Tab-separated table of N, CA, C and O in Angstrom:
chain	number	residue	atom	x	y	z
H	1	UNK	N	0.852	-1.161	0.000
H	1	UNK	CA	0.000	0.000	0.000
H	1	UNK	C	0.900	1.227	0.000
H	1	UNK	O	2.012	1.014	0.483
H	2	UNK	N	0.655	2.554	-0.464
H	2	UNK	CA	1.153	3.552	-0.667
H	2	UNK	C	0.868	4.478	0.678
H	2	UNK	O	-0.020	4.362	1.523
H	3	UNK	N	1.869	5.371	0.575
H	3	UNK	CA	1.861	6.640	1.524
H	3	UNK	C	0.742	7.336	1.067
H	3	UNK	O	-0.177	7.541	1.860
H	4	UNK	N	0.652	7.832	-0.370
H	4	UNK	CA	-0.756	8.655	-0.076
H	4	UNK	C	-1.735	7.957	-0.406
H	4	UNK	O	-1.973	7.474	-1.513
H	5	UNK	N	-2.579	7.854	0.945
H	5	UNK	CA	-3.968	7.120	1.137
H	5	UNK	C	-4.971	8.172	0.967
H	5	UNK	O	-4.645	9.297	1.345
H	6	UNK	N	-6.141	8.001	0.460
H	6	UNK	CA	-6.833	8.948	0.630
H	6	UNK	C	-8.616	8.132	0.545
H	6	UNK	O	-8.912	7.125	-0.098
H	7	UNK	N	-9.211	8.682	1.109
H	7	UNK	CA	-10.458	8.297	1.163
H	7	UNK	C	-11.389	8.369	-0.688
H	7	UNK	O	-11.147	9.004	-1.715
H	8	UNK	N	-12.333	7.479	-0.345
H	8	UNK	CA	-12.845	7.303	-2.092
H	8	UNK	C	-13.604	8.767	-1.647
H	8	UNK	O	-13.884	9.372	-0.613
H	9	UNK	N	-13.715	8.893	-2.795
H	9	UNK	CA	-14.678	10.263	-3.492
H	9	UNK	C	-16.207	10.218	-3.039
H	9	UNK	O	-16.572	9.815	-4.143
H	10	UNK	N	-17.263	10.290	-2.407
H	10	UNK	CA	-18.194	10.615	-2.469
H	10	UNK	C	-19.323	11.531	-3.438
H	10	UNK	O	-19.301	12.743	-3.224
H	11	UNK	N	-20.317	11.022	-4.502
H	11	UNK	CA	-21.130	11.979	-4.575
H	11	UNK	C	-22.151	12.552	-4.112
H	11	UNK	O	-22.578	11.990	-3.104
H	12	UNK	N	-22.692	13.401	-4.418
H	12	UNK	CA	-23.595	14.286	-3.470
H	12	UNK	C	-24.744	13.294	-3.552
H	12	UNK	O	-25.474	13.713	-2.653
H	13	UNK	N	-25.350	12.241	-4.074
H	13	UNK	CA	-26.313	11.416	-3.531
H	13	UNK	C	-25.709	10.929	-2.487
H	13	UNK	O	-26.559	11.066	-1.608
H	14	UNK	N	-24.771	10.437	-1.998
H	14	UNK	CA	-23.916	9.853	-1.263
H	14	UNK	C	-24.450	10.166	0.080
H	14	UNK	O	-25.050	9.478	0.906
H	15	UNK	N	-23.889	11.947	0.061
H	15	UNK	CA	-24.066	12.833	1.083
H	15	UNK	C	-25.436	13.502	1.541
H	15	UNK	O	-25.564	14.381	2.393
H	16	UNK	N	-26.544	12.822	0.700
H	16	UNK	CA	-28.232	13.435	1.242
H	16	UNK	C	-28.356	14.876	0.218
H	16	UNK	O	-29.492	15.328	0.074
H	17	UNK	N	-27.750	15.247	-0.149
H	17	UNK	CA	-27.768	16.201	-0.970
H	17	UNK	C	-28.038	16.746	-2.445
H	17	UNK	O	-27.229	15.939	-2.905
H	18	UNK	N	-28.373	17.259	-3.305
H	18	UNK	CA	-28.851	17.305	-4.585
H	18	UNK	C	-27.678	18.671	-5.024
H	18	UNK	O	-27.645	19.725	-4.388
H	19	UNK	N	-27.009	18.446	-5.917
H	19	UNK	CA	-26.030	19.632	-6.503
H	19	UNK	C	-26.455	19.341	-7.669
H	19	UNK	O	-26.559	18.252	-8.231
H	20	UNK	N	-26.844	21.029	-8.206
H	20	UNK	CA	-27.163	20.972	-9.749
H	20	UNK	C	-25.787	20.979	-10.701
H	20	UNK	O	-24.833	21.702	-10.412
H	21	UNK	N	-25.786	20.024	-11.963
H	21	UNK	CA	-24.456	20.569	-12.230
H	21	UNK	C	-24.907	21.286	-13.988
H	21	UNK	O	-26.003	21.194	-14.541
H	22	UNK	N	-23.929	21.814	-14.401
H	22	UNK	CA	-24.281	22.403	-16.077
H	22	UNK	C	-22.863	22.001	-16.172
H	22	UNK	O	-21.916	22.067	-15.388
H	23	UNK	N	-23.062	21.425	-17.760
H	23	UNK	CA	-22.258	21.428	-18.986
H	23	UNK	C	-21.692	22.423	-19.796
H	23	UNK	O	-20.766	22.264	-20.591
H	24	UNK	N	-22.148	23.200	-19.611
H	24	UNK	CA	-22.086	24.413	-20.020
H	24	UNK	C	-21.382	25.387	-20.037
H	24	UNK	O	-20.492	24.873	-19.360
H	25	UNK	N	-21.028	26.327	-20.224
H	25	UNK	CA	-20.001	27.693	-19.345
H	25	UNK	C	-21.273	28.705	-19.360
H	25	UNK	O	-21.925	28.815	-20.398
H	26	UNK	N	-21.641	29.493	-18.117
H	26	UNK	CA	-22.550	30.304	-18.211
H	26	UNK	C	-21.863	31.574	-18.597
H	26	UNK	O	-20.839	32.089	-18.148
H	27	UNK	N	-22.808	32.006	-19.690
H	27	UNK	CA	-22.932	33.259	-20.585
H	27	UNK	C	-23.663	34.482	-19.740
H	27	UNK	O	-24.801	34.496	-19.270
H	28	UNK	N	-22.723	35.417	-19.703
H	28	UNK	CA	-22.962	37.060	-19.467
H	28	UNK	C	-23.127	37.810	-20.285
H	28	UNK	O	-22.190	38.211	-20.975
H	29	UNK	N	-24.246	38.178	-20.428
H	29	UNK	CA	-24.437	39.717	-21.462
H	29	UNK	C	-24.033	40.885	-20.717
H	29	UNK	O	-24.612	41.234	-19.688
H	30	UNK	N	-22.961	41.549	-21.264
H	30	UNK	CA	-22.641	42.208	-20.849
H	30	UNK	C	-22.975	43.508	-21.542
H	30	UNK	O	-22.892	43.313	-22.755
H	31	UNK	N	-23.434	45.169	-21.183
H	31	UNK	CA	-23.694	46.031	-21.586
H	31	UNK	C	-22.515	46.388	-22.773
H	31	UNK	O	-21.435	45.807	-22.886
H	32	UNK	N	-23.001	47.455	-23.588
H	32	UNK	CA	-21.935	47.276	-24.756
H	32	UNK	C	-21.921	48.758	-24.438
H	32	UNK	O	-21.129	49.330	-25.187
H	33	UNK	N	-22.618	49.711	-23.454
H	33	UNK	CA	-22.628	50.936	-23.266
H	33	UNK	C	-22.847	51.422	-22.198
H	33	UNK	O	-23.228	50.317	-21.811
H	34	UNK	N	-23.013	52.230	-21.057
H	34	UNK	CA	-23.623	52.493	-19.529
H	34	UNK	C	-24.345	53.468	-19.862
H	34	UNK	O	-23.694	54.464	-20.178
H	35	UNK	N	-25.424	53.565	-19.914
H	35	UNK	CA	-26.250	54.421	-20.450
H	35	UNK	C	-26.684	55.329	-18.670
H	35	UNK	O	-26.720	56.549	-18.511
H	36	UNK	N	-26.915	54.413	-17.739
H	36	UNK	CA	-27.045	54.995	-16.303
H	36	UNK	C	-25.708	55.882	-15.600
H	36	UNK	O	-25.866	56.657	-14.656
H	37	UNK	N	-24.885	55.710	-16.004
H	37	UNK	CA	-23.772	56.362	-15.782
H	37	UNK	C	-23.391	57.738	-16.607
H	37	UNK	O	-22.335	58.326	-16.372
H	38	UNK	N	-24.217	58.145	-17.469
H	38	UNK	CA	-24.199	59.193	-18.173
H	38	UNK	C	-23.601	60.721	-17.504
H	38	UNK	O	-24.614	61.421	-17.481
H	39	UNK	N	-22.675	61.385	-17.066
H	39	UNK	CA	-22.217	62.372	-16.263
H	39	UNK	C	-22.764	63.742	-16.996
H	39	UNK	O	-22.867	64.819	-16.409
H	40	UNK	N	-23.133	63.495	-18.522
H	40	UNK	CA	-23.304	64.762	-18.746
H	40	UNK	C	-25.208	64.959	-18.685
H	40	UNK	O	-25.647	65.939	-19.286
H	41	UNK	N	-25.920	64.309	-18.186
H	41	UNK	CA	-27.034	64.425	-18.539
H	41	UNK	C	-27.307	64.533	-16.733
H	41	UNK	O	-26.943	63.646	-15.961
H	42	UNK	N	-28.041	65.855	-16.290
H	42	UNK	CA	-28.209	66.040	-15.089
H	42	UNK	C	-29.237	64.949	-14.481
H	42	UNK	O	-29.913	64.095	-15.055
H	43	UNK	N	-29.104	65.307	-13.022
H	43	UNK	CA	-29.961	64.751	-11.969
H	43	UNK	C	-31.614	65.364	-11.978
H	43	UNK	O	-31.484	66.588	-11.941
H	44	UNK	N	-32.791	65.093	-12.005
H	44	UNK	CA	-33.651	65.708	-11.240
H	44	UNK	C	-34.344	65.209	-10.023
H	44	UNK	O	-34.331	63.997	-9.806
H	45	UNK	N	-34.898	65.953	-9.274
H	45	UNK	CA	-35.339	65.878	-8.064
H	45	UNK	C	-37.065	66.153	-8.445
H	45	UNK	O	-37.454	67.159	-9.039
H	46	UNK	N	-37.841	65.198	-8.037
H	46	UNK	CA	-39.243	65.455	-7.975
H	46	UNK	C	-39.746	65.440	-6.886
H	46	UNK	O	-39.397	64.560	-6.099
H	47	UNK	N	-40.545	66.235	-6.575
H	47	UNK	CA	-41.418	66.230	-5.532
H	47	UNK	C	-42.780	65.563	-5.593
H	47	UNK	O	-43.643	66.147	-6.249
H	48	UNK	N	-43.123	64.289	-4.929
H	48	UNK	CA	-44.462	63.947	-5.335
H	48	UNK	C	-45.605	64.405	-4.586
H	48	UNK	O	-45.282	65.007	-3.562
H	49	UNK	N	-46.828	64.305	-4.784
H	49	UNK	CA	-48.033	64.421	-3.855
H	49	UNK	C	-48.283	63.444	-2.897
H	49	UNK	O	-48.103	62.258	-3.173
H	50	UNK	N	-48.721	63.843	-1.678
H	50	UNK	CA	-49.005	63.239	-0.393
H	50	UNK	C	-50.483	63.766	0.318
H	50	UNK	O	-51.080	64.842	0.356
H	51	UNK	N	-50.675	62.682	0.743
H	51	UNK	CA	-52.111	63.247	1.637
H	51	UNK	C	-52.009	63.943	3.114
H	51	UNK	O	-52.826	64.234	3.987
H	52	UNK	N	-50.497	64.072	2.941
H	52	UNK	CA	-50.403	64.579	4.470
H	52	UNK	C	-49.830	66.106	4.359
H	52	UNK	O	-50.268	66.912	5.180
H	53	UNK	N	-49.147	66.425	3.667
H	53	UNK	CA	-48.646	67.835	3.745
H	53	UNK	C	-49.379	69.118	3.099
H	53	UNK	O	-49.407	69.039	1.871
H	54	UNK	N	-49.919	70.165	3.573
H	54	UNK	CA	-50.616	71.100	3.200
H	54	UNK	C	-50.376	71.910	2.444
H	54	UNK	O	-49.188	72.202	2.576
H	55	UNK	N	-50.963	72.635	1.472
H	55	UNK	CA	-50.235	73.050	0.204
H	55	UNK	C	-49.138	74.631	0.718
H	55	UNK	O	-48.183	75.264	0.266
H	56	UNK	N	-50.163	74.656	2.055
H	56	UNK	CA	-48.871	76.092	2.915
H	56	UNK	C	-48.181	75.624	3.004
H	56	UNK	O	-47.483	76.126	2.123
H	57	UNK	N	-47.545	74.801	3.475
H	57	UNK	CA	-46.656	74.279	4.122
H	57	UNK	C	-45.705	73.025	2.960
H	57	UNK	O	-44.940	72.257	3.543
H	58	UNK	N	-45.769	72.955	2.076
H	58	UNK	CA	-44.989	72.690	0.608
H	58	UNK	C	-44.715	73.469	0.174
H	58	UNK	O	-43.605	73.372	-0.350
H	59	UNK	N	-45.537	75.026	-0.002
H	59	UNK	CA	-44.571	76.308	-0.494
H	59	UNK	C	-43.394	76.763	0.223
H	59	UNK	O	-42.356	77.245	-0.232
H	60	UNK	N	-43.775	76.499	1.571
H	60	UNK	CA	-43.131	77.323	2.353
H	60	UNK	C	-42.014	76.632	2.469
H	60	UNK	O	-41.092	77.442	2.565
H	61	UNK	N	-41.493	75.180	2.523
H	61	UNK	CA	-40.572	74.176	1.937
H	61	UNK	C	-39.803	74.705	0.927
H	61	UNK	O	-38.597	74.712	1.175
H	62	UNK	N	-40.171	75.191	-0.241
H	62	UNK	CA	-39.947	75.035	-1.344
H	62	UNK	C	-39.488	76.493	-1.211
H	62	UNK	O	-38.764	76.658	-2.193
H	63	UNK	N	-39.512	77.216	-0.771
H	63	UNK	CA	-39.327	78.902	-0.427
H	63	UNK	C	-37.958	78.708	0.488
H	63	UNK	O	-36.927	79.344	0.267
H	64	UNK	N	-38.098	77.773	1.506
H	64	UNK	CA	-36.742	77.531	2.673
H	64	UNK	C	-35.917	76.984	2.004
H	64	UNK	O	-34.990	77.743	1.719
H	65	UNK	N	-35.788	75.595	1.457
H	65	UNK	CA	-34.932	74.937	0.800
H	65	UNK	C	-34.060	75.286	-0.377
H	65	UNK	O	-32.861	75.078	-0.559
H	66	UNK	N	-34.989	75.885	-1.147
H	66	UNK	CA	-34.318	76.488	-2.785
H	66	UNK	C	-34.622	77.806	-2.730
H	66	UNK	O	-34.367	78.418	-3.768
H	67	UNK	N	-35.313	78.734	-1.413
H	67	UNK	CA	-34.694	79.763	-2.316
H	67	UNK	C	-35.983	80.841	-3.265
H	67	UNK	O	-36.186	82.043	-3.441
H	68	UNK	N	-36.557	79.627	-3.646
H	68	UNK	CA	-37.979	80.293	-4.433
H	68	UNK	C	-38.559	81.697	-4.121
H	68	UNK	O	-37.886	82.464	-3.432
H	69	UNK	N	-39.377	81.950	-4.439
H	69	UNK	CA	-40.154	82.946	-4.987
H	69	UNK	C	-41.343	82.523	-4.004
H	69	UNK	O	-41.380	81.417	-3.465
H	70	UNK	N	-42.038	83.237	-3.876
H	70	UNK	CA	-43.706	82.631	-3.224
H	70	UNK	C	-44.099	82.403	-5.076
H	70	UNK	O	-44.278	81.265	-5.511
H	71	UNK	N	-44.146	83.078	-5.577
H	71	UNK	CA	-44.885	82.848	-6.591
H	71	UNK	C	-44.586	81.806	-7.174
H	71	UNK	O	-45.436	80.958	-7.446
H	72	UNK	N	-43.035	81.656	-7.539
H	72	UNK	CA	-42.366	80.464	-8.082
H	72	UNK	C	-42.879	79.163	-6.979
H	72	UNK	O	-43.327	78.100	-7.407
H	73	UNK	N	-42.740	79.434	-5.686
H	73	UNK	CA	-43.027	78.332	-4.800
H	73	UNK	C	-44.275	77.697	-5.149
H	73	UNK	O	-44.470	76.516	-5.439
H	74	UNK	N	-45.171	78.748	-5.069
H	74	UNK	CA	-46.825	78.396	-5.255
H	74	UNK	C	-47.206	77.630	-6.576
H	74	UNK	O	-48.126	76.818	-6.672
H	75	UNK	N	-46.333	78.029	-7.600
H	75	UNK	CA	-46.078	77.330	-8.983
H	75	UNK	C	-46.103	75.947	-8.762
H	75	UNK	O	-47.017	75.162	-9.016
H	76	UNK	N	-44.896	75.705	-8.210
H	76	UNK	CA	-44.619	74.150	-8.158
H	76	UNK	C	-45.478	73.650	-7.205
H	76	UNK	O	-46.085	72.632	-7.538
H	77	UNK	N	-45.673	74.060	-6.194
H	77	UNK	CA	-46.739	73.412	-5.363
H	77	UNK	C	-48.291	72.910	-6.303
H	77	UNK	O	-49.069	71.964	-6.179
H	78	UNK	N	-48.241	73.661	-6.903
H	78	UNK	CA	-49.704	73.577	-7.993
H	78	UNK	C	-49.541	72.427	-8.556
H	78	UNK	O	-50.371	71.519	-8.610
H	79	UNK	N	-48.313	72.441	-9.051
H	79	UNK	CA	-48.023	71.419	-9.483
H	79	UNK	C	-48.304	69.920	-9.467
H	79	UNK	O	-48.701	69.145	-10.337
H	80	UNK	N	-47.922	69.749	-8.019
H	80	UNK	CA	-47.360	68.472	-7.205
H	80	UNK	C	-49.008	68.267	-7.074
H	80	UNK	O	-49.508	67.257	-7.568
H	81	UNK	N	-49.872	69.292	-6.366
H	81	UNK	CA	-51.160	69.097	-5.921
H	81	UNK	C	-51.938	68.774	-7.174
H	81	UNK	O	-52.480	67.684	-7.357
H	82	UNK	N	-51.962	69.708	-7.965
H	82	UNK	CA	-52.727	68.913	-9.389
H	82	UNK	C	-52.246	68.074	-10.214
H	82	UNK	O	-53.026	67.242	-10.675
H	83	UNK	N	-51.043	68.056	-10.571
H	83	UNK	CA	-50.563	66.746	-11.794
H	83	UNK	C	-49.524	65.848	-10.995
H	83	UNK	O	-48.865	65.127	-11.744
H	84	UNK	N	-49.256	65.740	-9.763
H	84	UNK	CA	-49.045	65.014	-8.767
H	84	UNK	C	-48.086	64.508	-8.798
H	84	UNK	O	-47.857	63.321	-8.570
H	85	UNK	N	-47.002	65.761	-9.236
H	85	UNK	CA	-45.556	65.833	-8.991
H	85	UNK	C	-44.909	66.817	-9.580
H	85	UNK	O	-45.395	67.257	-10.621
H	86	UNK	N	-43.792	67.336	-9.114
H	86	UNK	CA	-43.127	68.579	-9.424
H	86	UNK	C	-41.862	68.461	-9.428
H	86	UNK	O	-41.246	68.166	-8.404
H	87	UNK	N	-41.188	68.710	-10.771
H	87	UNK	CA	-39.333	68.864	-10.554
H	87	UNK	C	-38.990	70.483	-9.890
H	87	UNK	O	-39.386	71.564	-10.327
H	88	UNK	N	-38.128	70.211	-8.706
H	88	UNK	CA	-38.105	71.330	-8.166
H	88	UNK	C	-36.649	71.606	-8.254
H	88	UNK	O	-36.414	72.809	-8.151
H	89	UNK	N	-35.618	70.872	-8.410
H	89	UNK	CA	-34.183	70.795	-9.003
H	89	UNK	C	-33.958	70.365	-9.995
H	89	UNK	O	-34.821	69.800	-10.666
H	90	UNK	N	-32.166	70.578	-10.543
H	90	UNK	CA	-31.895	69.669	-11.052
H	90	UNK	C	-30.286	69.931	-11.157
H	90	UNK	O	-30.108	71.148	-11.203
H	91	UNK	N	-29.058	69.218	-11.211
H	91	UNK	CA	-27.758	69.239	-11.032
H	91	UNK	C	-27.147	68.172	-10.775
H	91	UNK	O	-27.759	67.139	-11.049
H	92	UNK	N	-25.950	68.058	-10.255
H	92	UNK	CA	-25.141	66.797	-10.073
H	92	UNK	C	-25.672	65.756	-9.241
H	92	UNK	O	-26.636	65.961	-8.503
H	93	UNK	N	-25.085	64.637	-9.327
H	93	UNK	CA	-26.172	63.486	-8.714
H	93	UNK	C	-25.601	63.786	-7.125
H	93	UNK	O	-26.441	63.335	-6.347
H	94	UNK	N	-24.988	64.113	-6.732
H	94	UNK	CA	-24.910	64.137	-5.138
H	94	UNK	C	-25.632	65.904	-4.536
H	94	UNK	O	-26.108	66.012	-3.406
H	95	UNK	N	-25.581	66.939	-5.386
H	95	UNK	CA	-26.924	68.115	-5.097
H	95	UNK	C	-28.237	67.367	-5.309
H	95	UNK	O	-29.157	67.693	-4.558
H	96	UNK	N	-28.457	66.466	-6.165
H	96	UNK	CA	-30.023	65.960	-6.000
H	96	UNK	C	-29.902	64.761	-4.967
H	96	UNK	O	-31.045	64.398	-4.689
H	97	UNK	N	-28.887	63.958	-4.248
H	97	UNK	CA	-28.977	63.515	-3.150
H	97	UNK	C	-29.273	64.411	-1.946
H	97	UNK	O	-30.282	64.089	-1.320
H	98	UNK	N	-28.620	65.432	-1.515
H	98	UNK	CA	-28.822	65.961	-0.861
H	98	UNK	C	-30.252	67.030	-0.906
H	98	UNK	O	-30.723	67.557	0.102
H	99	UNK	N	-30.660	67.156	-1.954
H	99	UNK	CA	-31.949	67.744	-1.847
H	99	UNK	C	-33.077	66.574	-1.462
H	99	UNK	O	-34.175	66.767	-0.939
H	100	UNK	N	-32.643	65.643	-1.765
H	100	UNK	CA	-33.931	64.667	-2.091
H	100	UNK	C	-34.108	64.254	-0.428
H	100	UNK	O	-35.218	64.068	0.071
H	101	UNK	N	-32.684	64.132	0.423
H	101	UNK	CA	-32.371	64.240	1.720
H	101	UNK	C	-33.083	64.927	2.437
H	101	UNK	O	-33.816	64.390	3.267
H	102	UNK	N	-33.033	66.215	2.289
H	102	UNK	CA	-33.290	68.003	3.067
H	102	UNK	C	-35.036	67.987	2.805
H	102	UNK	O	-35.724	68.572	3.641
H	103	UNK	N	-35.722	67.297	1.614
H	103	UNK	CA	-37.006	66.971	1.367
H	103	UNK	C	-37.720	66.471	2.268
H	103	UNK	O	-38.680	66.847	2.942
H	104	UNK	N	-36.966	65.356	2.157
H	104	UNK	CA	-37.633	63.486	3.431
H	104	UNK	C	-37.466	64.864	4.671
H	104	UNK	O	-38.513	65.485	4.856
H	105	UNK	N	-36.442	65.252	5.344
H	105	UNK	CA	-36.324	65.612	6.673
H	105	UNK	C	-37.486	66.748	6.928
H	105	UNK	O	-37.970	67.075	8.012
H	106	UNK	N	-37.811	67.286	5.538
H	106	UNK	CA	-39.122	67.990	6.003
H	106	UNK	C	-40.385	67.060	5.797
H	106	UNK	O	-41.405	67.737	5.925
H	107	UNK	N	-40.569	66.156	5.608
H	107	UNK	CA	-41.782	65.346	5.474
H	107	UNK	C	-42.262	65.399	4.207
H	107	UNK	O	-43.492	65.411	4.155
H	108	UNK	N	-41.517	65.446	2.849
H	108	UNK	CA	-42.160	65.796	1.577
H	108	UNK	C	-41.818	64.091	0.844
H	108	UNK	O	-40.646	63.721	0.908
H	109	UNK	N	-42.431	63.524	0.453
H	109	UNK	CA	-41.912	62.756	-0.453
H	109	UNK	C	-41.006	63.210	-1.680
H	109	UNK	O	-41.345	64.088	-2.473
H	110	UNK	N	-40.012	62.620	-1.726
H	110	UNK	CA	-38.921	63.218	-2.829
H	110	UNK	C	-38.459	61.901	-3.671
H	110	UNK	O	-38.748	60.795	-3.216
H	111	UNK	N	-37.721	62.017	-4.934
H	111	UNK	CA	-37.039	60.836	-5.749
H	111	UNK	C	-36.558	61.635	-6.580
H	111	UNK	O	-37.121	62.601	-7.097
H	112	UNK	N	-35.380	61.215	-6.754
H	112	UNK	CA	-34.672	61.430	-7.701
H	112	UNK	C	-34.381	60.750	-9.087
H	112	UNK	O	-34.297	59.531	-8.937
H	113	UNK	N	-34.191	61.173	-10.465
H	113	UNK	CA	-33.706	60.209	-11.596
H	113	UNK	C	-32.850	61.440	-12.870
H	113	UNK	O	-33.115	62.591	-13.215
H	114	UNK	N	-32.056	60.715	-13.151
H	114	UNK	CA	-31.463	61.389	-14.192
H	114	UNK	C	-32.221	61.827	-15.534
H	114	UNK	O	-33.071	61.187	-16.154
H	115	UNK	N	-31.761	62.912	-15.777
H	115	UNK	CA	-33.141	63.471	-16.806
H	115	UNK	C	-32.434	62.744	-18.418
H	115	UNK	O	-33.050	62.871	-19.476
């Protein structure tokens, strides 16, 4: 008998177990472009409609945060309340993180997507 001994091989019926196997080599499609990674095509920030926040109190958001206008504010608020959403930014993807952020902390529903 030889020095290297080694135990027989077991298969996975052997062991109570079921292992799927493929013949195969599995195939990746891989993108031929990053279309989500686009740097030159900005961020926007929408504001959606909610049943909880009052249309005072979304202008007045929208007046603290960016800056607005009452009039401009009241604009977009119209917005959100009748066609039940409003882009209220738009810029680099970490300014529309942080707006979409500064949104939630006032109680507004916010999302962001690249335009």
């Amino acid at each position: 008998m030889s020095d290297n001994w080694c135990m027989p091989a077991r298969s996975a019926t052997d062991l109570g177990t079921s292992v799927a196997s493929s013949t195969s080599p599995v195939e990746v499609d891989e993108p031929v472009h990053d279309t989500d990674l686009d740097l030159d095509r900005p961020w926007v920030v929408i504001v959606w409609n909610d049943p909880i926040n009052l249309m005072d109190y979304v202008t007045f958001v929208f007046q603290k945060l960016f800056g607005y206008s009452l009039e401009k504010a009241t604009s977009l608020m119209l917005d959100v309340h009748e066609k039940g959403r409003a882009s209220v930014s738009t810029g680099a993807r970490e300014k529309a993180e942080f707006d979409v952020f500064r949104l939630h902390e006032h109680g507004l529903w916010a999302t962001m997507q690249q335009d």
